[in-house]
Short mmCIF file of C-alpha atoms in Angstrom, two decimals:
data_model
loop_
_atom_site.label_atom_id
_atom_site.label_comp_id
_atom_site.label_asym_id
_atom_site.label_seq_id
_atom_site.Cartn_x
_atom_site.Cartn_y
_atom_site.Cartn_z
CA MET A 180 22.59 -16.18 57.58
CA ASN A 181 20.99 -17.05 54.30
CA PRO A 182 23.08 -19.50 52.15
CA ILE A 183 24.75 -18.15 48.91
CA ARG A 184 22.79 -18.84 46.03
CA GLN A 185 24.58 -21.25 43.53
CA ARG A 186 21.56 -21.11 40.56
CA PRO A 187 22.89 -19.47 37.39
CA LEU A 188 21.25 -16.32 36.09
CA SER A 189 19.02 -16.51 33.20
CA VAL A 190 20.14 -14.53 30.48
CA GLY A 191 16.86 -12.96 29.98
CA PRO A 192 16.98 -10.60 32.92
CA LEU A 193 20.60 -10.00 32.44
CA ARG A 194 19.68 -8.72 28.71
CA ALA A 195 17.14 -6.26 30.37
CA PHE A 196 19.63 -5.31 33.02
CA GLU A 197 22.19 -4.09 30.25
CA ALA A 198 19.61 -2.40 28.38
CA VAL A 199 18.52 -0.45 31.27
CA ALA A 200 22.38 0.28 32.22
CA ARG A 201 23.15 1.54 28.69
CA ARG A 202 20.28 3.47 28.08
CA ALA A 203 19.81 4.86 31.96
CA SER A 204 16.11 4.64 31.30
CA PHE A 205 13.50 1.74 31.92
CA ARG A 206 10.99 3.17 29.16
CA ALA A 207 13.89 3.39 26.57
CA ALA A 208 15.25 -0.23 27.38
CA ALA A 209 11.50 -1.66 27.34
CA GLU A 210 11.06 0.16 23.87
CA GLU A 211 14.25 -1.60 22.46
CA LEU A 212 13.78 -5.09 23.61
CA HIS A 213 9.79 -4.71 22.35
CA LEU A 214 8.58 -5.35 26.03
CA THR A 215 6.32 -3.17 28.45
CA GLN A 216 8.01 -1.17 30.90
CA PRO A 217 6.20 -3.34 33.77
CA ALA A 218 7.84 -6.50 32.23
CA ILE A 219 11.34 -4.98 32.49
CA SER A 220 10.62 -3.80 36.04
CA ARG A 221 9.74 -7.40 37.06
CA GLN A 222 13.02 -8.78 35.24
CA ILE A 223 15.38 -6.27 37.14
CA ARG A 224 13.45 -7.00 40.42
CA SER A 225 13.93 -10.95 40.04
CA LEU A 226 17.51 -10.31 39.16
CA GLU A 227 18.43 -8.14 42.21
CA GLU A 228 16.61 -10.62 44.44
CA GLU A 229 18.78 -13.37 42.98
CA LEU A 230 21.84 -11.59 43.68
CA GLY A 231 20.51 -10.15 47.13
CA ALA A 232 21.87 -6.64 46.25
CA PRO A 233 19.95 -3.47 44.37
CA LEU A 234 21.49 -2.97 40.96
CA PHE A 235 20.06 0.81 40.38
CA LEU A 236 19.30 4.08 42.29
CA ARG A 237 15.94 4.72 41.05
CA GLY A 238 15.25 8.65 40.81
CA THR A 239 11.99 10.43 39.72
CA ARG A 240 13.47 11.12 35.72
CA HIS A 241 16.62 8.99 35.92
CA VAL A 242 18.15 5.76 37.03
CA GLU A 243 21.87 4.94 38.17
CA LEU A 244 23.82 2.11 38.62
CA THR A 245 24.68 0.98 42.14
CA GLY A 246 28.37 -0.54 42.83
CA ALA A 247 26.93 -4.06 42.46
CA GLY A 248 25.39 -2.94 39.32
CA ALA A 249 28.60 -1.46 37.83
CA THR A 250 30.42 -4.54 38.82
CA LEU A 251 27.87 -6.86 37.06
CA LEU A 252 27.61 -4.47 33.95
CA ARG A 253 31.32 -4.98 33.41
CA ALA A 254 30.91 -8.88 33.38
CA ILE A 255 27.96 -9.21 31.19
CA ALA A 256 28.64 -6.57 28.50
CA PRO A 257 31.50 -8.58 26.87
CA MET A 258 29.81 -11.70 27.14
CA LEU A 259 26.56 -10.55 25.66
CA ASP A 260 28.65 -8.96 22.73
CA ARG A 261 30.37 -12.40 22.07
CA LEU A 262 27.14 -13.88 22.50
CA ASP A 263 25.18 -11.55 19.81
CA ALA A 264 28.30 -12.00 17.47
CA SER A 265 28.10 -16.07 17.59
CA VAL A 266 24.45 -15.78 17.07
CA ARG A 267 24.88 -13.44 13.96
CA HIS A 268 27.46 -15.76 12.54
CA ILE A 269 25.42 -18.94 12.93
CA ARG A 270 22.42 -17.28 11.19
CA THR A 271 24.67 -16.08 8.20
CA SER A 272 26.73 -18.99 7.88
CA GLN A 273 23.71 -21.41 8.07
CA GLY A 274 20.68 -19.71 7.41
CA ARG A 275 19.24 -18.58 3.77
CA ARG A 276 18.01 -15.45 2.83
CA HIS A 277 14.22 -15.51 2.05
CA VAL A 278 11.51 -13.20 0.95
CA SER A 279 7.89 -13.78 1.76
CA VAL A 280 5.16 -13.00 -0.90
CA THR A 281 1.36 -13.23 -0.70
CA THR A 282 -0.76 -13.34 -3.57
CA PHE A 283 -3.79 -14.62 -4.88
CA ALA A 284 -3.78 -18.35 -6.38
CA SER A 285 -4.46 -17.48 -10.01
CA PHE A 286 -1.84 -14.83 -10.13
CA ALA A 287 0.80 -17.12 -8.34
CA SER A 288 0.19 -20.08 -10.76
CA LEU A 289 -0.25 -18.27 -14.23
CA TRP A 290 2.00 -15.29 -13.87
CA LEU A 291 4.72 -15.60 -11.00
CA LEU A 292 5.57 -19.20 -11.13
CA PRO A 293 6.20 -19.45 -14.72
CA ARG A 294 8.63 -16.54 -14.41
CA LEU A 295 10.44 -17.41 -10.99
CA ALA A 296 13.09 -19.46 -12.33
CA ASP A 297 14.68 -16.30 -13.90
CA PHE A 298 15.07 -14.86 -10.51
CA GLN A 299 16.44 -18.02 -9.05
CA ARG A 300 18.97 -18.09 -11.65
CA GLN A 301 20.26 -14.32 -10.82
CA HIS A 302 19.86 -14.94 -7.00
CA PRO A 303 20.62 -18.62 -6.12
CA ASP A 304 20.81 -17.77 -2.52
CA ILE A 305 17.30 -16.33 -1.92
CA ASP A 306 14.66 -18.32 -1.44
CA ILE A 307 10.88 -17.21 -2.29
CA ARG A 308 7.93 -18.38 -0.16
CA ILE A 309 4.76 -17.80 -1.60
CA SER A 310 1.53 -17.63 0.39
CA ALA A 311 -1.60 -17.84 -1.91
CA ASN A 312 -4.79 -16.04 -0.29
CA ASP A 313 -7.60 -14.55 -2.17
CA THR A 314 -8.03 -11.58 0.44
CA LEU A 315 -5.25 -8.71 1.34
CA VAL A 316 -3.31 -9.91 4.06
CA GLY A 317 0.17 -8.76 5.31
CA GLN A 318 -0.55 -5.33 7.10
CA ASP A 319 -0.52 -7.27 10.31
CA ASP A 320 1.67 -10.14 9.54
CA PRO A 321 5.27 -9.37 10.34
CA GLU A 322 6.40 -12.59 8.55
CA LEU A 323 5.29 -11.16 5.12
CA ASP A 324 7.54 -8.84 3.12
CA LEU A 325 5.53 -8.34 -0.27
CA GLY A 326 2.07 -8.48 -1.54
CA LEU A 327 0.94 -8.74 -5.45
CA ARG A 328 -2.78 -7.76 -5.53
CA TYR A 329 -5.39 -7.17 -7.99
CA CYS A 330 -7.89 -4.40 -7.14
CA HIS A 331 -9.29 -0.93 -8.27
CA PRO A 332 -7.04 1.87 -7.71
CA ASN A 333 -9.43 3.32 -4.92
CA ASP A 334 -8.68 0.38 -3.08
CA ALA A 335 -4.86 -0.10 -3.58
CA PRO A 336 -2.92 0.44 -0.22
CA ALA A 337 -1.16 3.19 0.29
CA ASN A 338 2.38 1.75 -0.19
CA SER A 339 1.30 0.23 -3.62
CA THR A 340 3.32 0.25 -6.91
CA LEU A 341 1.24 -0.38 -10.02
CA LEU A 342 2.35 -3.23 -12.10
CA PHE A 343 0.29 -3.38 -15.21
CA GLY A 344 -3.41 -2.81 -15.90
CA GLU A 345 -6.05 -5.19 -16.85
CA VAL A 346 -6.54 -6.23 -20.56
CA LEU A 347 -9.03 -8.75 -21.80
CA SER A 348 -9.26 -10.68 -24.79
CA PRO A 349 -11.00 -13.74 -26.45
CA VAL A 350 -8.85 -16.70 -26.36
CA VAL A 351 -8.91 -20.26 -27.89
CA ASN A 352 -7.05 -23.51 -28.46
CA PRO A 353 -5.48 -23.05 -31.98
CA SER A 354 -7.30 -26.11 -33.29
CA LEU A 355 -10.63 -24.50 -32.86
CA PRO A 356 -12.41 -23.03 -35.88
CA LEU A 357 -12.85 -19.43 -35.00
CA ARG A 358 -11.90 -16.16 -36.96
CA GLN A 359 -14.74 -13.78 -36.89
CA ALA A 360 -17.08 -12.74 -33.78
CA GLN A 361 -20.09 -14.33 -35.47
CA ASP A 362 -18.49 -17.40 -35.17
CA LEU A 363 -18.99 -17.31 -31.55
CA ALA A 364 -22.82 -18.62 -32.23
CA SER A 365 -21.47 -21.96 -32.69
CA HIS A 366 -19.33 -22.35 -29.82
CA THR A 367 -19.63 -22.66 -26.09
CA LEU A 368 -18.34 -19.58 -24.14
CA ILE A 369 -16.48 -20.02 -20.93
CA GLU A 370 -17.41 -17.41 -18.21
CA GLN A 371 -15.71 -16.79 -14.86
CA ASP A 372 -18.39 -17.02 -12.30
CA ASP A 373 -17.72 -16.45 -8.60
CA HIS A 374 -21.24 -16.44 -7.66
CA ARG A 375 -21.37 -20.13 -7.88
CA SER A 376 -24.64 -19.96 -10.20
CA THR A 377 -27.65 -22.06 -9.62
CA PRO A 378 -27.86 -25.10 -12.20
CA LEU A 379 -30.21 -24.11 -15.30
CA ARG A 380 -33.55 -26.24 -14.84
CA GLN A 381 -35.75 -24.18 -17.12
CA VAL A 382 -35.61 -21.79 -20.11
CA LYS A 383 -36.85 -18.89 -17.75
CA ASP A 384 -33.73 -19.65 -15.64
CA LEU A 385 -31.31 -18.19 -18.13
CA ALA A 386 -32.61 -14.72 -17.17
CA ARG A 387 -31.63 -15.35 -13.64
CA HIS A 388 -28.30 -16.64 -14.78
CA THR A 389 -27.67 -13.79 -16.58
CA LEU A 390 -28.36 -11.39 -13.87
CA ILE A 391 -26.29 -13.43 -11.70
CA GLU A 392 -23.41 -12.80 -14.08
CA GLN A 393 -24.23 -9.11 -14.22
CA ASP A 394 -24.09 -8.81 -10.45
CA ASP A 395 -21.32 -10.67 -9.06
CA HIS A 396 -19.84 -10.34 -5.63
CA GLN A 397 -16.63 -9.34 -7.00
CA PRO A 398 -16.60 -5.51 -8.05
CA SER A 399 -14.33 -6.53 -11.14
CA ALA A 400 -16.86 -8.95 -12.73
CA GLU A 401 -18.52 -6.41 -14.58
CA TYR A 402 -15.45 -5.61 -16.48
CA LEU A 403 -14.57 -9.32 -16.80
CA SER A 404 -18.12 -10.16 -18.47
CA TRP A 405 -18.39 -11.83 -21.73
CA ARG A 406 -21.80 -9.73 -22.19
CA ARG A 407 -19.75 -6.57 -21.93
CA TRP A 408 -17.51 -7.92 -24.73
CA LEU A 409 -20.44 -8.97 -26.91
CA ARG A 410 -22.22 -5.75 -26.56
CA GLU A 411 -18.83 -3.94 -27.77
CA TYR A 412 -17.80 -6.21 -30.50
CA ALA A 413 -20.45 -9.12 -31.58
CA PRO A 414 -23.32 -8.34 -34.17
CA PRO A 415 -26.50 -7.50 -32.42
CA GLY A 416 -28.49 -10.87 -31.09
CA THR A 417 -25.16 -13.02 -31.21
CA GLU A 418 -25.71 -15.76 -28.50
CA PRO A 419 -23.43 -18.43 -27.76
CA ARG A 420 -24.61 -22.36 -28.13
CA GLY A 421 -24.12 -22.80 -24.33
CA TRP A 422 -22.26 -21.35 -21.25
CA ILE A 423 -20.02 -22.94 -18.83
CA TYR A 424 -19.50 -20.97 -15.48
CA LEU A 425 -15.96 -21.60 -13.29
CA ASN A 426 -15.01 -19.46 -10.54
CA TYR A 427 -11.42 -19.72 -10.96
CA THR A 428 -9.15 -17.95 -13.68
CA SER A 429 -6.90 -20.78 -13.74
CA GLN A 430 -10.25 -23.10 -14.62
CA GLN A 431 -10.76 -20.85 -17.30
CA ILE A 432 -7.54 -20.99 -19.06
CA GLN A 433 -7.52 -24.94 -18.69
CA ALA A 434 -10.87 -25.50 -20.20
CA ALA A 435 -9.76 -23.25 -23.08
CA MET A 436 -6.47 -25.02 -23.60
CA ALA A 437 -8.51 -28.25 -23.71
CA GLY A 438 -10.67 -27.07 -26.83
CA GLN A 439 -13.79 -26.94 -24.50
CA GLY A 440 -14.66 -23.39 -25.74
CA VAL A 441 -13.38 -19.68 -25.95
CA THR A 442 -12.68 -17.62 -22.78
CA LEU A 443 -12.73 -14.02 -22.33
CA ALA A 444 -9.02 -13.95 -20.76
CA ARG A 445 -7.27 -11.64 -18.62
CA MET A 446 -4.15 -11.24 -20.91
CA ALA A 447 -1.46 -10.69 -18.20
CA MET A 448 -2.35 -14.22 -17.20
CA ILE A 449 -1.89 -15.63 -20.70
CA THR A 450 1.28 -14.14 -22.34
CA GLU A 451 3.40 -17.32 -21.72
CA ALA A 452 0.56 -19.65 -23.23
CA LEU A 453 -0.04 -17.15 -26.08
CA ALA A 454 3.92 -17.18 -26.68
CA ARG A 455 4.16 -20.93 -26.46
CA GLY A 456 1.29 -21.37 -29.06
CA GLU A 457 -1.07 -23.10 -26.46
CA LEU A 458 -3.82 -20.40 -27.06
CA VAL A 459 -4.49 -17.98 -30.02
CA GLU A 460 -6.32 -14.74 -30.06
CA PRO A 461 -8.60 -15.58 -32.75
CA PHE A 462 -9.68 -11.86 -33.43
CA GLY A 463 -6.61 -9.92 -32.73
CA PRO A 464 -5.30 -7.36 -30.47
CA THR A 465 -8.07 -4.96 -32.03
CA LYS A 466 -10.84 -6.84 -30.20
CA ARG A 467 -9.32 -6.26 -26.77
CA LEU A 468 -10.98 -4.94 -23.89
CA THR A 469 -9.63 -2.61 -21.02
CA SER A 470 -10.61 -2.76 -17.39
CA PRO A 471 -10.00 0.06 -14.55
CA TYR A 472 -8.62 -2.83 -12.34
CA ALA A 473 -4.87 -3.44 -12.16
CA TYR A 474 -2.37 -5.74 -10.60
CA TRP A 475 0.03 -4.09 -7.65
CA LEU A 476 3.14 -4.55 -5.71
CA VAL A 477 2.48 -3.95 -1.94
CA ARG A 478 5.01 -3.03 0.60
CA TRP A 479 4.46 -2.81 4.41
CA PRO A 480 6.94 -0.37 5.79
CA SER A 481 5.58 -0.54 9.08
CA HIS A 482 7.47 -4.30 9.36
CA GLY A 483 10.47 -2.37 9.03
CA LYS A 484 12.22 -4.98 6.52
CA GLU A 485 11.45 -3.04 3.12
CA HIS A 486 15.15 -2.36 2.85
CA ARG A 487 16.64 -6.15 3.46
CA PRO A 488 18.76 -6.59 0.33
CA GLU A 489 16.65 -9.54 -0.67
CA VAL A 490 13.52 -7.85 -0.51
CA THR A 491 14.61 -5.08 -2.73
CA ALA A 492 16.14 -7.61 -5.12
CA PHE A 493 12.89 -9.29 -5.52
CA ALA A 494 10.76 -6.25 -5.71
CA ASP A 495 13.40 -4.81 -8.54
CA TRP A 496 12.91 -8.41 -10.34
CA LEU A 497 8.89 -7.80 -10.37
CA LEU A 498 9.04 -4.46 -11.44
CA ALA A 499 11.16 -5.46 -14.62
CA GLN A 500 8.92 -8.57 -15.15
CA ALA A 501 6.02 -6.21 -15.14
CA ALA A 502 7.65 -4.04 -17.60
CA GLU A 503 7.91 -7.16 -19.92
CA THR A 504 4.21 -7.85 -19.39
CA ARG A 505 3.27 -4.30 -19.97
CA ALA A 506 5.04 -4.33 -23.22
CA CYS A 507 3.21 -7.67 -24.25
CA LEU A 508 -0.07 -5.98 -23.45
CA GLY A 509 0.86 -2.72 -25.45
CA ARG A 510 -0.54 -0.45 -22.72
CA ARG A 511 0.77 3.10 -22.25
CA HIS A 512 1.94 4.14 -18.83
CA VAL A 513 2.90 7.23 -16.53
CA ASN A 514 5.23 6.83 -13.61
CA LEU A 515 4.27 9.73 -10.97
CA ARG A 516 6.52 10.25 -7.94
CA THR A 517 4.95 11.71 -4.96
CA SER A 518 4.62 11.36 -1.05
CA ALA A 519 3.02 8.53 0.70
CA ASP A 520 0.63 11.03 2.37
CA VAL A 521 -0.44 13.06 -1.04
CA ALA A 522 -0.81 9.60 -2.78
CA SER A 523 -3.23 8.15 -0.04
CA PHE A 524 -5.24 11.27 0.84
CA TRP A 525 -5.40 13.37 -2.55
CA LEU A 526 -4.23 11.53 -5.52
CA LEU A 527 -5.57 7.62 -5.18
CA PRO A 528 -9.16 8.81 -4.21
CA ARG A 529 -9.27 10.74 -7.63
CA LEU A 530 -7.49 8.45 -9.59
CA ALA A 531 -10.44 6.39 -10.98
CA ASP A 532 -11.84 9.44 -12.59
CA PHE A 533 -8.60 9.50 -14.82
CA GLN A 534 -8.69 5.83 -15.69
CA SER A 535 -12.52 6.24 -16.77
CA GLN A 536 -11.33 8.92 -19.25
CA HIS A 537 -8.03 6.81 -20.19
CA PRO A 538 -8.49 3.08 -19.80
CA ASP A 539 -5.45 2.55 -21.94
CA ILE A 540 -2.69 4.38 -19.59
CA ASP A 541 -1.34 2.85 -16.52
CA VAL A 542 -0.27 5.39 -13.81
CA ARG A 543 2.21 3.88 -11.59
CA VAL A 544 2.51 5.87 -8.39
CA LEU A 545 5.91 5.86 -7.10
CA ALA A 546 5.30 7.11 -3.31
CA SER A 547 8.11 7.72 -0.89
CA ASP A 548 8.58 9.92 2.10
CA ALA A 549 12.37 9.96 2.04
CA PRO A 550 13.47 13.07 0.30
CA GLY A 551 15.81 12.16 -2.69
CA GLU A 552 15.01 8.34 -2.40
CA GLN A 553 16.10 6.75 -5.73
CA HIS A 554 13.38 4.41 -7.20
CA PRO A 555 14.35 1.74 -9.68
CA LEU A 556 11.51 3.24 -12.01
CA GLU A 557 12.20 6.70 -13.53
CA PRO A 558 9.58 9.22 -12.77
CA ASP A 559 7.79 11.13 -15.84
CA LEU A 560 6.12 13.53 -13.26
CA ASP A 561 6.74 14.92 -9.70
CA LEU A 562 3.89 15.87 -7.23
CA ARG A 563 5.94 17.78 -5.11
CA TYR A 564 5.28 19.66 -1.80
CA ASP A 565 7.65 22.46 -1.07
CA VAL A 566 8.16 26.28 0.00
CA PRO A 567 8.24 28.40 -2.95
CA ASP A 568 12.02 28.72 -2.53
CA ASP A 569 12.87 25.20 -3.02
CA ALA A 570 10.13 24.40 -6.16
CA PRO A 571 11.86 23.97 -9.39
CA ALA A 572 11.81 26.73 -11.77
CA HIS A 573 9.77 24.79 -14.27
CA ALA A 574 7.23 23.70 -11.55
CA THR A 575 3.72 24.62 -11.95
CA LEU A 576 1.69 25.23 -8.94
CA LEU A 577 -1.43 23.26 -8.09
CA PHE A 578 -2.65 24.77 -4.99
CA THR A 579 -1.27 26.32 -1.84
CA GLU A 580 -1.36 24.90 1.59
CA THR A 581 -4.17 25.80 4.08
CA LEU A 582 -4.45 24.63 7.92
CA THR A 583 -7.81 23.86 9.53
CA PRO A 584 -8.63 22.19 13.01
CA VAL A 585 -10.50 18.84 12.04
CA ALA A 586 -12.26 16.54 14.15
CA SER A 587 -14.75 13.65 14.54
CA PRO A 588 -18.45 15.09 14.32
CA ALA A 589 -19.11 13.36 17.76
CA LEU A 590 -16.42 15.33 19.51
CA PRO A 591 -18.03 18.33 21.36
CA ALA A 592 -16.12 21.31 20.34
CA ARG A 593 -17.34 24.14 18.59
CA GLN A 594 -15.64 27.12 20.00
CA THR A 595 -11.96 27.90 20.40
CA LYS A 596 -12.29 27.90 23.92
CA ASP A 597 -13.21 24.28 23.97
CA LEU A 598 -9.70 23.34 22.85
CA ALA A 599 -8.74 23.51 26.76
CA ARG A 600 -11.04 20.29 27.09
CA HIS A 601 -9.39 18.30 24.54
CA THR A 602 -6.33 16.66 23.06
CA LEU A 603 -4.43 18.43 20.29
CA ILE A 604 -2.94 16.15 17.80
CA GLU A 605 0.12 17.66 16.34
CA LEU A 606 1.98 16.39 13.14
CA GLU A 607 5.59 16.32 14.09
CA GLU A 608 7.30 15.57 11.21
CA ASP A 609 11.06 16.55 10.58
CA PRO A 610 11.40 20.05 12.17
CA THR A 611 14.53 20.85 10.35
CA GLN A 612 12.57 21.15 6.99
CA PRO A 613 11.92 24.64 5.48
CA GLY A 614 8.72 26.14 7.04
CA ALA A 615 7.93 23.22 9.56
CA ALA A 616 6.96 25.65 12.16
CA MET A 617 4.46 27.37 10.10
CA LEU A 618 2.66 23.90 10.23
CA SER A 619 2.28 23.93 13.85
CA TRP A 620 -0.66 24.16 16.44
CA ARG A 621 1.37 26.64 18.31
CA ARG A 622 1.13 29.13 15.44
CA TRP A 623 -2.43 28.57 15.01
CA LEU A 624 -3.03 28.98 18.78
CA GLY A 625 -1.08 32.16 18.75
CA GLU A 626 -3.28 33.59 15.83
CA HIS A 627 -6.76 32.15 17.02
CA ALA A 628 -6.61 31.33 20.58
CA PRO A 629 -3.44 33.00 22.15
CA ALA A 630 -4.63 32.10 25.72
CA THR A 631 -5.73 28.65 25.40
CA GLN A 632 -3.61 25.52 26.64
CA PRO A 633 -5.17 22.15 25.76
CA ARG A 634 -5.63 19.40 27.95
CA HIS A 635 -3.15 17.20 26.42
CA TRP A 636 -0.72 16.75 23.42
CA ALA A 637 -0.38 13.82 21.06
CA ARG A 638 2.28 13.96 18.69
CA LEU A 639 2.61 11.88 15.69
CA ASN A 640 5.05 11.74 12.97
CA HIS A 641 2.61 10.73 9.93
CA VAL A 642 -0.34 12.26 8.22
CA LYS A 643 -2.07 8.97 8.37
CA SER A 644 -1.73 8.55 12.07
CA GLN A 645 -2.92 12.01 12.72
CA ILE A 646 -6.11 11.83 10.49
CA GLU A 647 -6.69 8.40 11.91
CA ALA A 648 -6.62 9.77 15.33
CA ALA A 649 -8.88 12.92 14.68
CA THR A 650 -11.65 10.45 13.04
CA ALA A 651 -11.31 7.96 15.88
CA GLY A 652 -12.42 10.94 18.17
CA GLU A 653 -9.13 11.04 19.98
CA GLY A 654 -8.48 14.56 20.07
CA ILE A 655 -8.56 17.72 17.30
CA ALA A 656 -5.98 17.89 14.68
CA LEU A 657 -4.43 20.47 12.75
CA ALA A 658 -4.97 19.17 9.40
CA ARG A 659 -3.44 19.96 5.66
CA MET A 660 -6.82 20.88 4.39
CA PRO A 661 -6.05 19.62 0.85
CA LEU A 662 -5.67 16.09 2.12
CA VAL A 663 -8.71 15.97 4.30
CA THR A 664 -11.26 17.28 1.53
CA GLU A 665 -12.38 13.85 1.10
CA ALA A 666 -13.09 12.94 4.57
CA LEU A 667 -14.96 16.27 5.19
CA THR A 668 -17.06 15.67 2.24
CA ARG A 669 -17.91 12.00 3.51
CA GLY A 670 -18.60 13.86 6.98
CA GLU A 671 -16.10 11.28 8.69
CA LEU A 672 -14.43 15.05 9.88
CA VAL A 673 -15.67 18.38 10.21
CA GLU A 674 -14.04 21.68 10.92
CA PRO A 675 -15.34 22.81 14.44
CA PHE A 676 -14.53 26.34 14.05
CA GLY A 677 -15.54 26.77 10.25
CA PRO A 678 -13.60 28.27 7.51
CA ALA A 679 -12.95 31.30 9.37
CA LYS A 680 -10.18 29.55 11.37
CA ARG A 681 -8.34 28.29 8.58
CA LEU A 682 -4.62 29.16 8.40
CA ALA A 683 -2.54 29.73 5.33
CA ALA A 684 1.00 28.17 5.25
CA PRO A 685 4.05 28.95 2.83
CA GLN A 686 4.04 25.45 1.63
CA ALA A 687 2.66 24.48 -1.64
CA TYR A 688 1.85 21.38 -3.96
CA TRP A 689 3.68 21.40 -7.30
CA LEU A 690 3.61 19.54 -10.55
CA VAL A 691 6.96 19.02 -12.03
CA ARG A 692 7.67 17.56 -15.47
CA THR A 693 11.22 15.60 -14.78
CA ALA A 694 14.25 16.59 -16.60
CA GLY A 695 14.13 13.62 -18.90
CA GLN A 696 10.72 14.40 -20.33
CA ALA A 697 10.93 18.31 -20.26
CA GLY A 698 11.73 18.41 -23.98
CA ALA A 699 8.50 16.40 -25.73
CA ALA A 700 6.21 15.04 -23.54
CA ARG A 701 4.69 11.71 -24.55
CA PRO A 702 0.88 12.01 -25.09
CA GLU A 703 -0.03 9.84 -22.01
CA VAL A 704 2.02 12.17 -19.67
CA GLN A 705 0.37 15.19 -21.12
CA ALA A 706 -3.06 13.71 -20.70
CA LEU A 707 -2.11 12.90 -16.96
CA MET A 708 -0.78 16.68 -16.39
CA ASP A 709 -3.92 17.95 -17.87
CA TRP A 710 -5.78 15.97 -15.56
CA LEU A 711 -3.90 16.77 -12.62
CA LEU A 712 -4.22 20.58 -13.35
CA ALA A 713 -8.01 20.16 -13.70
CA GLN A 714 -8.24 18.12 -10.45
CA ALA A 715 -6.16 20.79 -8.70
CA ALA A 716 -8.35 23.40 -9.90
CA GLN A 717 -11.34 21.69 -8.24
CA THR A 718 -9.27 21.53 -4.78
CA ARG A 719 -8.53 25.13 -5.01
CA ALA A 720 -12.34 26.06 -5.37
CA ARG A 721 -12.85 23.93 -2.34
CA LEU A 722 -10.21 25.56 -0.66
CA GLU A 723 -11.33 28.85 -1.31
CA ALA A 724 -15.03 28.24 -0.68
#
């Protein structure tokens, strides 16, 4: 007879056992505990070996507790509940809430840190952890909650909110005698240069340095250049006495404060220094320049932490601080609310065109996939996706919905019968939404290939995942045509069966001026409306081609 084992049981296998017993499924337990199904199976098997008795009756589609399993569950369920309650109590009483933010070093030191004491006065129980990094990290780092970034609108991540645009202005130490643009000829200009220029050796080297300044590795450099400002505002032929090339914004500001020359500063970074009188704008606001680049607040919903109260509190505070910065910059803005899918695949790829036409207007995109979700910023315009019966009475139709099969150009599919050899990628959003069935593969197959059965189905609940899977060659997606026109133009996707196999749907895209702006629109709101209507006309032409 084997001796009865006296060794205590490990908590890990007990946790796995309780999850399988409660969910009646190894797969569901694995998903809940963020483990693989084989790992759960190994833990249960080791527990059964320790006890010397089976705990589950395993069927093809279900599992049931044995008598021994039921006895064990009655003992450990209350124990795990008490353990979890104790852990929550310890974390709540001993731990402090925190928000982890990633941004680039100059923004942290010149914009965020000088303001942070205000947040800490309002929320003394929340710690802010700042990670300074010049590359956009966070998408794959679950420890980060928010990002603060500087980029072109085309490069802004899908879940970004515009904080403020870029404004440039010459600034100088107030003791430096500089009142007119021609006075620059007697001063040294301080230039930001991420290129780490070669030192000047001969006169002819000047041309090479100028070219490096014009062809910086950073795409934004052409808009931050002194040469651009001189072309715009200085008398022809104006040349400074010399140049200082620096590759950090903070160094530029420090050199200007020290009276070493004049810098073309990024205004958002120096509002505090201007307010304290440490720097002045010698030519005033009339000699400022704008840039299409901007500053963004980035959230990562995939981390599952965006609704923590402390993250929400800090994000709201950042938006309020950004509003104050915008007021200092004197820039106009429009808040546009839409879904994340429409923002990512239709609006943002086109937005650079609007900003090239209206460089003094900032567009803040309030993207959300939750119907009726409240945002701390009041929208001026809504770009909505609705069936006609649900569209507001004062909505303007932009374009109707069209569905089309799309696939990677490498995927061998040219006739509808080829569908039987491929995986169909289905967008499986909330089935209770009006007209959801009209967007399904089943409807398309009934119309164009009634006898066809695909090899497999892949059901995804986000348009982004659906389009990425099709682009990667994982199957054929039934795509919302307005959202893939850019990918089709670039050749990343193709319509394997051509325009003849497109399918109309009752949903449509609408532009709605919110109630607060229905009376007299601000000029910047009207400008964005007119541009959206023009872009919609181009999309309609593409859909009808």
